[in-house]
C-alpha cells in the first residue's frame, strides 16, 4: 500500500464517523462526572475526601497520556500508528465501566476507577493526535470541534440515562446491598458496550492513513522503548512552543474549576434545592437525578454550540472565542449555588454548556496550529498534563480549605469555581497570537 502524497479532504459525514469513538469515550467520562462522587458517598466516603478518592483520573492522565503520546509518535505497526492504543484502551475502559457499579467497598470502587481512567487516557491521547494525523490544517477546526460536539452529545446521554430509566419505571430508591442504585448499574453497563463498539466502528470505517516514506524513516531513526519515550517528553517540554506555554496558566484555573464543579455540584443542589446533605436519603437521590438532567441539558447546549463555534472561531480566532465562553461559564457557576428551584437550574447551565463546548475544542485548535506535526502525539499528551495537574492540586488543597475557608459548604466551592473561570478567561486572552497571514491563531481567511 502506497502512502498518499497529500492528506485527502474528508466530508463532514466521514469526519463524524472518524470521531464516533469519542462518543463512547466521553459517555464514559460523563458517567464518572455524574456518578463517582455519589458512589463513593454510598460506600461511606466523606465530602472532604472526594477529591482524593478521585485521584485516579489526574494521576493516570499525568503518567499515561504523555507516555502514550510519545510511544504512538514512534509506532509503525501493521495495525497503524494510533490504532493499537485505541483498541487496548477501549478494552480497559469497558472492563472498568462494567464492574464499577458492582463495587462492594471503597477499595473496589477506587480500583475500578483506576482501570477505567487508564483505559480512557490510553484512548484519549491518540484520538486527539489522530485529528492532526488525518486532516489538513484547514480542517483542524471542524475536526476538534466535532470531538467537542460528540463530547456534549455523549455526556448529555450519560447524564440523562438514569432519569430516563426512572421515567420508564425504575424506582430511583431501588438500591443494592451497598446503597448503589440499580439505575447506575444499568447505565454503566450500557456505557461499557457503547464505548467499545463506537471506538471499533471509528477505526474500521476511517482507518489511519499509511505513513509516508519520510515518516517511516523518521520513526525508524528514533530509539525505541520506555526510556527514550520518557526522554522525548523531557525534550518536548524544554522545546515547548510559546503559545502552548501561555495555555498552561489558563489550564490551571480552568481545570481546577471544572474538577471542583463536577465533584461538588450534586451536593450543592442537594442543599439548595432539596434541603439535604444525607447521601442515603431520597432527596439526595433526587439531587443526583436533577444534576443528571441539568448536565444533560448543558451538554446538549455544548453539542449545538460546538458546531456554531466553527465559523466564529474562523472569524475571531480560537483564543478570543474561548475567553468569551469562559466568562459566560464563570457567571453560570456563580449563579447556580443561589438557585433554589429545580427549573431555574437550567438557566445558569446554558453558560456552563457554552464554556464546556469551548473547553473541549478551542484550546486544541490553538495547540494544533502551534506544534510541529512530527511531535503531535507527545505534545497532545503534555497538554493533558496541564489538565490533570490542576486536578491533583485540587486533591492536595481542597480537603484542607473545605471546612475553614469554604465553611464545609459545597455551594461555596461552586462560587470559587466561577471566580477561577474568570481568571482562566483573562489568561487565555494573552494567547491571541497572530499567524503568518496576520490572522488570529486558529482563524482562517
Tab-separated table of C-alpha atoms in Angstrom:
chain	number	residue	atom	x	y	z
A	1	UNK	CA	0.000	0.000	0.000
A	2	UNK	CA	1.467	3.368	-1.009
A	3	UNK	CA	1.199	6.398	1.188
A	4	UNK	CA	-0.792	9.244	-0.377
A	5	UNK	CA	1.110	12.338	-1.471
A	6	UNK	CA	-1.272	14.581	0.479
A	7	UNK	CA	-3.995	14.092	3.060
A	8	UNK	CA	-7.382	13.774	1.357
A	9	UNK	CA	-10.063	16.215	2.421
A	10	UNK	CA	-12.801	14.447	4.345
A	11	UNK	CA	-16.504	15.209	4.097
A	12	UNK	CA	-18.428	16.076	7.260
A	13	UNK	CA	-20.029	12.585	7.462
A	14	UNK	CA	-16.571	10.992	7.308
A	15	UNK	CA	-15.244	13.354	9.984
A	16	UNK	CA	-18.237	12.413	12.128
A	17	UNK	CA	-17.502	8.707	11.625
A	18	UNK	CA	-13.830	9.158	12.401
A	19	UNK	CA	-14.718	10.825	15.705
A	20	UNK	CA	-17.595	8.494	16.620
A	21	UNK	CA	-15.371	6.695	19.117
A	22	UNK	CA	-15.231	9.973	21.016
A	23	UNK	CA	-18.953	9.478	21.689
A	24	UNK	CA	-18.310	6.252	23.598
A	25	UNK	CA	-15.207	7.628	25.273
A	26	UNK	CA	-16.986	10.743	26.511
A	27	UNK	CA	-20.052	8.730	27.590
A	28	UNK	CA	-17.611	7.052	29.957
A	29	UNK	CA	-16.298	10.397	31.230
A	30	UNK	CA	-19.874	11.601	31.701
A	31	UNK	CA	-20.667	8.582	33.849
A	32	UNK	CA	-17.657	9.372	36.021
A	33	UNK	CA	-18.593	13.029	36.420
A	34	UNK	CA	-22.186	12.269	37.354
A	35	UNK	CA	-21.812	9.130	39.454
A	36	UNK	CA	-18.395	8.639	41.064
A	37	UNK	CA	-18.872	11.103	43.907
A	38	UNK	CA	-22.309	9.643	44.803
A	39	UNK	CA	-20.965	6.065	44.559
A	40	UNK	CA	-18.181	6.962	46.970
A	41	UNK	CA	-20.742	8.563	49.309
A	42	UNK	CA	-22.985	5.487	49.133
A	43	UNK	CA	-19.965	3.421	50.197
A	44	UNK	CA	-19.260	5.687	53.180
A	45	UNK	CA	-16.857	8.412	51.990
A	46	UNK	CA	-16.941	11.935	53.454
A	47	UNK	CA	-17.443	15.037	51.302
A	48	UNK	CA	-13.998	16.451	52.097
A	49	UNK	CA	-12.288	13.245	50.893
A	50	UNK	CA	-13.902	13.207	47.427
A	51	UNK	CA	-11.041	14.927	45.529
A	52	UNK	CA	-8.514	12.473	46.990
A	53	UNK	CA	-10.643	9.440	46.088
A	54	UNK	CA	-10.844	10.694	42.505
A	55	UNK	CA	-7.068	10.937	42.053
A	56	UNK	CA	-7.118	8.064	39.527
A	57	UNK	CA	-8.113	10.397	36.702
A	58	UNK	CA	-5.438	13.056	37.133
A	59	UNK	CA	-2.640	10.643	38.024
A	60	UNK	CA	-3.275	8.266	35.128
A	61	UNK	CA	-3.651	11.279	32.848
A	62	UNK	CA	-0.378	12.729	34.089
A	63	UNK	CA	1.528	9.479	33.566
A	64	UNK	CA	-0.285	7.762	30.710
A	65	UNK	CA	-1.158	10.422	28.150
A	66	UNK	CA	2.291	11.947	27.538
A	67	UNK	CA	3.864	8.476	27.559
A	68	UNK	CA	1.298	7.067	25.128
A	69	UNK	CA	1.738	10.189	23.013
A	70	UNK	CA	5.488	9.723	22.783
A	71	UNK	CA	5.158	5.979	22.122
A	72	UNK	CA	2.472	6.396	19.453
A	73	UNK	CA	4.547	9.042	17.660
A	74	UNK	CA	7.222	6.333	17.302
A	75	UNK	CA	4.909	3.421	16.443
A	76	UNK	CA	4.921	1.877	12.965
A	77	UNK	CA	2.910	-1.339	13.167
A	78	UNK	CA	0.810	-3.396	10.778
A	79	UNK	CA	-2.287	-2.037	12.540
A	80	UNK	CA	-1.216	1.612	12.306
A	81	UNK	CA	0.322	4.308	14.445
A	82	UNK	CA	-2.529	5.081	16.853
A	83	UNK	CA	-4.885	2.106	16.369
A	84	UNK	CA	-3.169	-0.335	18.804
A	85	UNK	CA	-3.653	2.201	21.579
A	86	UNK	CA	-7.302	2.803	20.600
A	87	UNK	CA	-8.046	-0.904	20.950
A	88	UNK	CA	-6.167	-1.599	24.178
A	89	UNK	CA	-7.658	1.472	25.854
A	90	UNK	CA	-11.166	0.520	24.716
A	91	UNK	CA	-10.879	-2.929	26.330
A	92	UNK	CA	-9.712	-1.478	29.684
A	93	UNK	CA	-12.447	1.154	29.570
A	94	UNK	CA	-15.163	-1.459	29.004
A	95	UNK	CA	-13.879	-3.590	31.913
A	96	UNK	CA	-13.838	-0.620	34.299
A	97	UNK	CA	-17.336	0.508	33.314
A	98	UNK	CA	-18.865	-2.957	33.619
A	99	UNK	CA	-17.566	-3.716	37.105
A	100	UNK	CA	-17.745	-0.220	38.667
A	101	UNK	CA	-21.443	-0.382	39.730
A	102	UNK	CA	-20.825	-3.820	41.257
A	103	UNK	CA	-18.409	-2.321	43.806
A	104	UNK	CA	-18.869	-3.654	47.320
A	105	UNK	CA	-16.344	-1.361	49.021
A	106	UNK	CA	-14.475	1.922	48.588
A	107	UNK	CA	-11.340	-0.062	47.733
A	108	UNK	CA	-13.072	-1.879	44.886
A	109	UNK	CA	-14.638	1.323	43.537
A	110	UNK	CA	-11.286	3.119	43.603
A	111	UNK	CA	-9.585	0.162	41.893
A	112	UNK	CA	-12.198	0.070	39.123
A	113	UNK	CA	-11.785	3.826	38.638
A	114	UNK	CA	-8.043	3.360	38.133
A	115	UNK	CA	-8.670	0.726	35.451
A	116	UNK	CA	-11.352	2.863	33.814
A	117	UNK	CA	-9.237	6.015	33.788
A	118	UNK	CA	-6.205	4.154	32.470
A	119	UNK	CA	-8.314	2.931	29.545
A	120	UNK	CA	-9.818	6.362	28.930
A	121	UNK	CA	-6.425	8.061	28.909
A	122	UNK	CA	-4.765	5.439	26.700
A	123	UNK	CA	-7.514	6.041	24.125
A	124	UNK	CA	-7.920	9.800	24.551
A	125	UNK	CA	-4.445	10.978	23.578
A	126	UNK	CA	-4.253	9.060	20.263
A	127	UNK	CA	-7.716	10.376	19.406
A	128	UNK	CA	-6.506	13.956	19.789
A	129	UNK	CA	-3.395	13.240	17.712
A	130	UNK	CA	-5.476	11.383	15.122
A	131	UNK	CA	-7.198	14.621	14.059
A	132	UNK	CA	-3.840	16.213	13.252
A	133	UNK	CA	-2.657	13.000	11.555
A	134	UNK	CA	-5.722	12.533	9.379
A	135	UNK	CA	-6.813	16.092	8.499
A	136	UNK	CA	-5.150	19.033	6.803
A	137	UNK	CA	-4.691	22.148	8.926
A	138	UNK	CA	-7.675	23.901	7.340
A	139	UNK	CA	-9.904	21.069	8.650
A	140	UNK	CA	-8.475	21.033	12.188
A	141	UNK	CA	-11.241	23.326	13.453
A	142	UNK	CA	-14.060	21.089	12.243
A	143	UNK	CA	-12.148	18.010	13.436
A	144	UNK	CA	-11.607	19.185	17.003
A	145	UNK	CA	-14.956	20.952	17.321
A	146	UNK	CA	-16.649	17.756	16.095
A	147	UNK	CA	-14.961	15.984	19.008
A	148	UNK	CA	-16.317	18.754	21.230
A	149	UNK	CA	-19.804	18.187	19.803
A	150	UNK	CA	-19.594	14.451	20.468
A	151	UNK	CA	-18.441	15.262	23.993
A	152	UNK	CA	-21.616	17.270	24.535
A	153	UNK	CA	-23.878	14.621	22.995
A	154	UNK	CA	-22.253	11.695	24.820
A	155	UNK	CA	-22.264	13.348	28.209
A	156	UNK	CA	-25.821	14.515	27.675
A	157	UNK	CA	-26.833	10.883	27.136
A	158	UNK	CA	-24.723	9.676	30.087
A	159	UNK	CA	-26.274	12.168	32.500
A	160	UNK	CA	-29.814	11.742	31.188
A	161	UNK	CA	-29.982	7.931	31.057
A	162	UNK	CA	-30.672	7.363	34.803
A	163	UNK	CA	-33.596	9.815	34.695
A	164	UNK	CA	-34.941	8.103	31.581
A	165	UNK	CA	-34.782	4.754	33.363
A	166	UNK	CA	-36.797	6.232	36.230
A	167	UNK	CA	-39.248	7.715	33.717
A	168	UNK	CA	-39.723	4.253	32.216
A	169	UNK	CA	-40.498	2.675	35.568
A	170	UNK	CA	-37.315	2.056	37.604
A	171	UNK	CA	-37.500	3.179	41.224
A	172	UNK	CA	-34.839	5.846	41.957
A	173	UNK	CA	-34.548	4.476	45.501
A	174	UNK	CA	-34.055	0.824	44.386
A	175	UNK	CA	-30.531	0.116	45.613
A	176	UNK	CA	-28.333	-2.923	46.129
A	177	UNK	CA	-26.853	-4.082	49.422
A	178	UNK	CA	-24.177	-1.390	49.165
A	179	UNK	CA	-26.612	1.513	48.547
A	180	UNK	CA	-25.716	1.832	44.834
A	181	UNK	CA	-28.881	2.446	42.742
A	182	UNK	CA	-29.713	-0.069	40.037
A	183	UNK	CA	-30.152	2.857	37.647
A	184	UNK	CA	-26.389	3.431	37.946
A	185	UNK	CA	-25.691	-0.273	37.333
A	186	UNK	CA	-27.737	-0.347	34.116
A	187	UNK	CA	-26.186	2.907	32.819
A	188	UNK	CA	-22.587	1.869	33.450
A	189	UNK	CA	-23.048	-1.492	31.757
A	190	UNK	CA	-24.647	0.167	28.723
A	191	UNK	CA	-21.649	2.518	28.664
A	192	UNK	CA	-19.247	-0.428	28.534
A	193	UNK	CA	-20.876	-1.685	25.333
A	194	UNK	CA	-21.172	1.771	23.772
A	195	UNK	CA	-17.561	2.718	24.483
A	196	UNK	CA	-16.046	-0.373	22.919
A	197	UNK	CA	-18.355	-0.536	19.881
A	198	UNK	CA	-18.042	3.120	18.842
A	199	UNK	CA	-14.241	3.075	19.030
A	200	UNK	CA	-14.149	-0.103	16.964
A	201	UNK	CA	-16.518	1.460	14.396
A	202	UNK	CA	-14.314	4.560	14.035
A	203	UNK	CA	-11.078	2.758	13.349
A	204	UNK	CA	-12.709	0.340	10.905
A	205	UNK	CA	-14.657	2.947	8.945
A	206	UNK	CA	-11.986	5.674	8.806
A	207	UNK	CA	-8.637	3.911	9.144
A	208	UNK	CA	-5.382	5.728	9.609
A	209	UNK	CA	-3.509	6.999	6.572
A	210	UNK	CA	-0.414	4.991	5.657
A	211	UNK	CA	2.772	6.645	6.846
A	212	UNK	CA	4.850	8.424	4.235
A	213	UNK	CA	8.354	7.237	3.428
A	214	UNK	CA	9.759	10.237	5.297
A	215	UNK	CA	7.605	9.499	8.346
A	216	UNK	CA	8.671	5.855	8.381
A	217	UNK	CA	12.318	6.864	8.094
A	218	UNK	CA	11.908	9.363	10.926
A	219	UNK	CA	10.269	6.743	13.180
A	220	UNK	CA	12.896	4.127	12.285
A	221	UNK	CA	15.659	6.543	13.249
A	222	UNK	CA	14.186	7.133	16.705
A	223	UNK	CA	15.343	4.982	19.643
A	224	UNK	CA	12.629	2.625	20.882
A	225	UNK	CA	11.492	1.712	24.375
A	226	UNK	CA	10.261	3.366	27.554
A	227	UNK	CA	13.475	5.253	28.373
A	228	UNK	CA	13.724	7.125	25.074
A	229	UNK	CA	9.996	7.908	25.238
A	230	UNK	CA	10.428	9.498	28.684
A	231	UNK	CA	13.462	11.418	27.412
A	232	UNK	CA	11.425	12.668	24.454
A	233	UNK	CA	8.804	14.018	26.851
A	234	UNK	CA	11.516	15.975	28.651
A	235	UNK	CA	12.905	17.385	25.403
A	236	UNK	CA	9.425	18.321	24.199
A	237	UNK	CA	8.745	20.207	27.438
A	238	UNK	CA	12.055	22.035	27.011
A	239	UNK	CA	11.185	22.976	23.415
A	240	UNK	CA	7.532	23.792	24.105
A	241	UNK	CA	6.132	26.493	21.779
A	242	UNK	CA	5.318	29.862	23.350
A	243	UNK	CA	1.576	29.620	22.647
A	244	UNK	CA	1.455	26.296	24.477
A	245	UNK	CA	3.290	27.761	27.467
A	246	UNK	CA	0.711	30.524	27.657
A	247	UNK	CA	-2.077	27.948	27.681
A	248	UNK	CA	-0.656	26.401	30.868
A	249	UNK	CA	-1.913	29.205	33.152
A	250	UNK	CA	-5.342	29.092	31.541
A	251	UNK	CA	-5.484	25.340	32.103
A	252	UNK	CA	-4.541	25.731	35.762
A	253	UNK	CA	-7.571	27.905	36.536
A	254	UNK	CA	-9.966	26.283	34.072
A	255	UNK	CA	-9.453	22.650	35.080
A	256	UNK	CA	-9.236	23.267	38.842
A	257	UNK	CA	-12.652	24.895	38.473
A	258	UNK	CA	-14.157	22.133	36.319
A	259	UNK	CA	-12.885	19.325	38.573
A	260	UNK	CA	-14.220	21.051	41.693
A	261	UNK	CA	-17.549	21.718	39.979
A	262	UNK	CA	-18.011	18.063	38.998
A	263	UNK	CA	-17.082	16.865	42.486
A	264	UNK	CA	-19.462	19.147	44.403
A	265	UNK	CA	-22.367	20.259	42.199
A	266	UNK	CA	-24.619	17.371	43.316
A	267	UNK	CA	-24.004	18.238	46.970
A	268	UNK	CA	-24.739	21.916	46.277
A	269	UNK	CA	-28.040	21.033	44.563
A	270	UNK	CA	-28.874	18.689	47.446
A	271	UNK	CA	-28.601	21.545	49.917
A	272	UNK	CA	-30.056	24.421	47.877
A	273	UNK	CA	-32.942	22.645	46.121
A	274	UNK	CA	-33.708	19.567	48.250
A	275	UNK	CA	-32.518	20.702	51.688
A	276	UNK	CA	-30.438	17.582	52.424
A	277	UNK	CA	-26.826	16.583	52.906
A	278	UNK	CA	-27.538	12.895	53.677
A	279	UNK	CA	-26.262	10.658	50.811
A	280	UNK	CA	-28.663	7.776	51.546
A	281	UNK	CA	-31.777	9.985	51.565
A	282	UNK	CA	-34.396	10.104	48.828
A	283	UNK	CA	-33.708	13.834	48.497
A	284	UNK	CA	-30.072	13.120	47.668
A	285	UNK	CA	-31.149	10.544	45.058
A	286	UNK	CA	-33.326	13.302	43.582
A	287	UNK	CA	-30.342	15.672	43.586
A	288	UNK	CA	-28.294	13.109	41.655
A	289	UNK	CA	-31.031	12.765	39.036
A	290	UNK	CA	-31.573	16.531	38.862
A	291	UNK	CA	-27.884	17.115	38.288
A	292	UNK	CA	-28.012	14.481	35.560
A	293	UNK	CA	-30.862	16.295	33.846
A	294	UNK	CA	-29.148	19.685	34.190
A	295	UNK	CA	-25.826	18.267	32.976
A	296	UNK	CA	-27.591	16.578	30.050
A	297	UNK	CA	-29.051	19.970	29.179
A	298	UNK	CA	-25.736	21.833	29.301
A	299	UNK	CA	-24.063	19.077	27.304
A	300	UNK	CA	-26.878	19.412	24.764
A	301	UNK	CA	-26.086	23.121	24.629
A	302	UNK	CA	-22.428	22.183	24.132
A	303	UNK	CA	-23.315	19.802	21.309
A	304	UNK	CA	-25.125	22.524	19.354
A	305	UNK	CA	-22.677	25.287	20.301
A	306	UNK	CA	-19.644	23.312	19.131
A	307	UNK	CA	-20.865	23.435	15.522
A	308	UNK	CA	-21.896	27.087	15.844
A	309	UNK	CA	-18.388	27.924	17.062
A	310	UNK	CA	-16.731	26.770	13.823
A	311	UNK	CA	-17.459	29.984	11.854
A	312	UNK	CA	-16.959	32.133	14.957
A	313	UNK	CA	-13.515	30.631	15.601
A	314	UNK	CA	-12.561	31.283	11.984
A	315	UNK	CA	-13.529	34.925	12.302
A	316	UNK	CA	-12.487	35.815	15.855
A	317	UNK	CA	-9.713	33.325	16.492
A	318	UNK	CA	-9.979	30.409	18.881
A	319	UNK	CA	-8.360	32.225	21.834
A	320	UNK	CA	-10.704	35.230	21.776
A	321	UNK	CA	-13.758	32.999	21.436
A	322	UNK	CA	-12.572	30.751	24.268
A	323	UNK	CA	-12.073	33.722	26.609
A	324	UNK	CA	-15.627	34.914	25.977
A	325	UNK	CA	-17.058	31.441	26.614
A	326	UNK	CA	-15.150	31.081	29.883
A	327	UNK	CA	-16.594	34.363	31.156
A	328	UNK	CA	-20.129	33.126	30.449
A	329	UNK	CA	-19.377	29.791	32.146
A	330	UNK	CA	-17.973	31.561	35.210
A	331	UNK	CA	-21.136	33.635	35.516
A	332	UNK	CA	-23.201	30.433	35.406
A	333	UNK	CA	-21.157	28.825	38.174
A	334	UNK	CA	-21.508	31.918	40.394
A	335	UNK	CA	-25.259	31.977	39.868
A	336	UNK	CA	-26.028	28.283	40.328
A	337	UNK	CA	-25.474	27.992	44.138
A	338	UNK	CA	-28.152	30.635	44.723
A	339	UNK	CA	-30.861	28.786	42.766
A	340	UNK	CA	-33.460	27.077	44.964
A	341	UNK	CA	-35.948	25.981	42.302
A	342	UNK	CA	-35.176	22.967	40.102
A	343	UNK	CA	-36.493	24.531	36.902
A	344	UNK	CA	-34.280	27.603	37.314
A	345	UNK	CA	-31.106	25.479	37.416
A	346	UNK	CA	-31.235	25.219	33.630
A	347	UNK	CA	-30.555	28.943	33.112
A	348	UNK	CA	-27.011	29.018	34.574
A	349	UNK	CA	-26.484	25.652	32.857
A	350	UNK	CA	-26.608	27.454	29.488
A	351	UNK	CA	-23.444	29.376	30.360
A	352	UNK	CA	-21.733	26.232	31.637
A	353	UNK	CA	-22.632	24.452	28.391
A	354	UNK	CA	-21.132	27.210	26.248
A	355	UNK	CA	-17.946	27.101	28.307
A	356	UNK	CA	-17.762	23.303	28.112
A	357	UNK	CA	-18.184	23.317	24.327
A	358	UNK	CA	-15.280	25.726	24.015
A	359	UNK	CA	-13.073	23.899	26.527
A	360	UNK	CA	-13.268	20.678	24.542
A	361	UNK	CA	-12.494	22.290	21.188
A	362	UNK	CA	-10.857	25.708	21.001
A	363	UNK	CA	-7.703	25.093	23.086
A	364	UNK	CA	-6.884	22.151	20.793
A	365	UNK	CA	-7.319	24.360	17.717
A	366	UNK	CA	-4.782	26.766	19.227
A	367	UNK	CA	-2.476	23.906	20.151
A	368	UNK	CA	-2.614	22.073	16.805
A	369	UNK	CA	-1.621	25.244	14.978
A	370	UNK	CA	1.445	25.836	17.145
A	371	UNK	CA	3.181	22.428	17.438
A	372	UNK	CA	5.377	20.533	14.936
A	373	UNK	CA	3.484	17.683	13.183
A	374	UNK	CA	6.118	15.052	13.976
A	375	UNK	CA	5.597	15.704	17.712
A	376	UNK	CA	1.819	15.897	17.711
A	377	UNK	CA	1.323	12.872	19.960
A	378	UNK	CA	3.771	13.876	22.661
A	379	UNK	CA	2.560	17.482	22.747
A	380	UNK	CA	-1.073	16.416	22.973
A	381	UNK	CA	-0.020	14.239	25.906
A	382	UNK	CA	1.897	17.070	27.555
A	383	UNK	CA	-1.101	19.349	27.086
A	384	UNK	CA	-3.120	16.784	29.025
A	385	UNK	CA	-0.616	17.193	31.870
A	386	UNK	CA	-1.824	20.794	32.018
A	387	UNK	CA	-5.332	19.402	32.524
A	388	UNK	CA	-4.563	16.840	35.219
A	389	UNK	CA	-2.035	18.807	37.305
A	390	UNK	CA	-4.789	21.255	38.389
A	391	UNK	CA	-6.885	18.231	39.373
A	392	UNK	CA	-4.003	16.964	41.506
A	393	UNK	CA	-3.745	20.415	43.096
A	394	UNK	CA	-7.466	20.213	43.859
A	395	UNK	CA	-6.955	16.919	45.686
A	396	UNK	CA	-3.977	18.351	47.556
A	397	UNK	CA	-5.632	21.606	48.642
A	398	UNK	CA	-9.426	21.356	48.863
A	399	UNK	CA	-9.608	18.879	51.779
A	400	UNK	CA	-7.651	21.429	53.848
A	401	UNK	CA	-9.678	24.515	52.877
A	402	UNK	CA	-13.121	22.887	52.625
A	403	UNK	CA	-14.062	23.491	56.258
A	404	UNK	CA	-12.005	26.518	57.367
A	405	UNK	CA	-12.285	28.666	54.207
A	406	UNK	CA	-15.382	27.298	52.444
A	407	UNK	CA	-17.396	26.628	55.623
A	408	UNK	CA	-17.865	22.964	54.682
A	409	UNK	CA	-20.470	24.070	52.135
A	410	UNK	CA	-20.323	22.780	48.541
A	411	UNK	CA	-22.176	25.881	47.356
A	412	UNK	CA	-19.121	27.937	48.269
A	413	UNK	CA	-16.989	25.564	46.170
A	414	UNK	CA	-19.112	26.443	43.130
A	415	UNK	CA	-18.652	30.167	43.808
A	416	UNK	CA	-14.886	29.608	43.875
A	417	UNK	CA	-15.197	27.800	40.530
A	418	UNK	CA	-16.865	30.828	38.956
A	419	UNK	CA	-14.055	33.147	40.040
A	420	UNK	CA	-11.437	30.743	38.679
A	421	UNK	CA	-13.188	30.621	35.282
A	422	UNK	CA	-12.887	34.409	35.063
A	423	UNK	CA	-9.165	34.062	35.814
A	424	UNK	CA	-8.845	31.444	33.062
A	425	UNK	CA	-10.525	33.824	30.594
A	426	UNK	CA	-8.001	36.540	31.441
A	427	UNK	CA	-5.132	34.078	30.968
A	428	UNK	CA	-6.235	32.792	27.542
A	429	UNK	CA	-6.753	36.354	26.318
A	430	UNK	CA	-2.949	36.641	26.144
A	431	UNK	CA	-2.756	33.760	23.622
A	432	UNK	CA	-4.243	35.856	20.803
A	433	UNK	CA	-1.158	35.119	18.703
A	434	UNK	CA	-1.120	36.040	15.020
A	435	UNK	CA	-0.126	33.635	12.269
A	436	UNK	CA	1.951	34.378	9.186
A	437	UNK	CA	-1.079	35.840	7.376
A	438	UNK	CA	-1.743	38.255	10.236
A	439	UNK	CA	-4.844	36.347	11.360
A	440	UNK	CA	-5.541	35.285	14.962
A	441	UNK	CA	-4.173	31.803	15.713
A	442	UNK	CA	-6.935	29.358	14.892
A	443	UNK	CA	-8.584	31.713	12.406
A	444	UNK	CA	-8.744	31.168	8.669
A	445	UNK	CA	-9.198	33.596	5.772
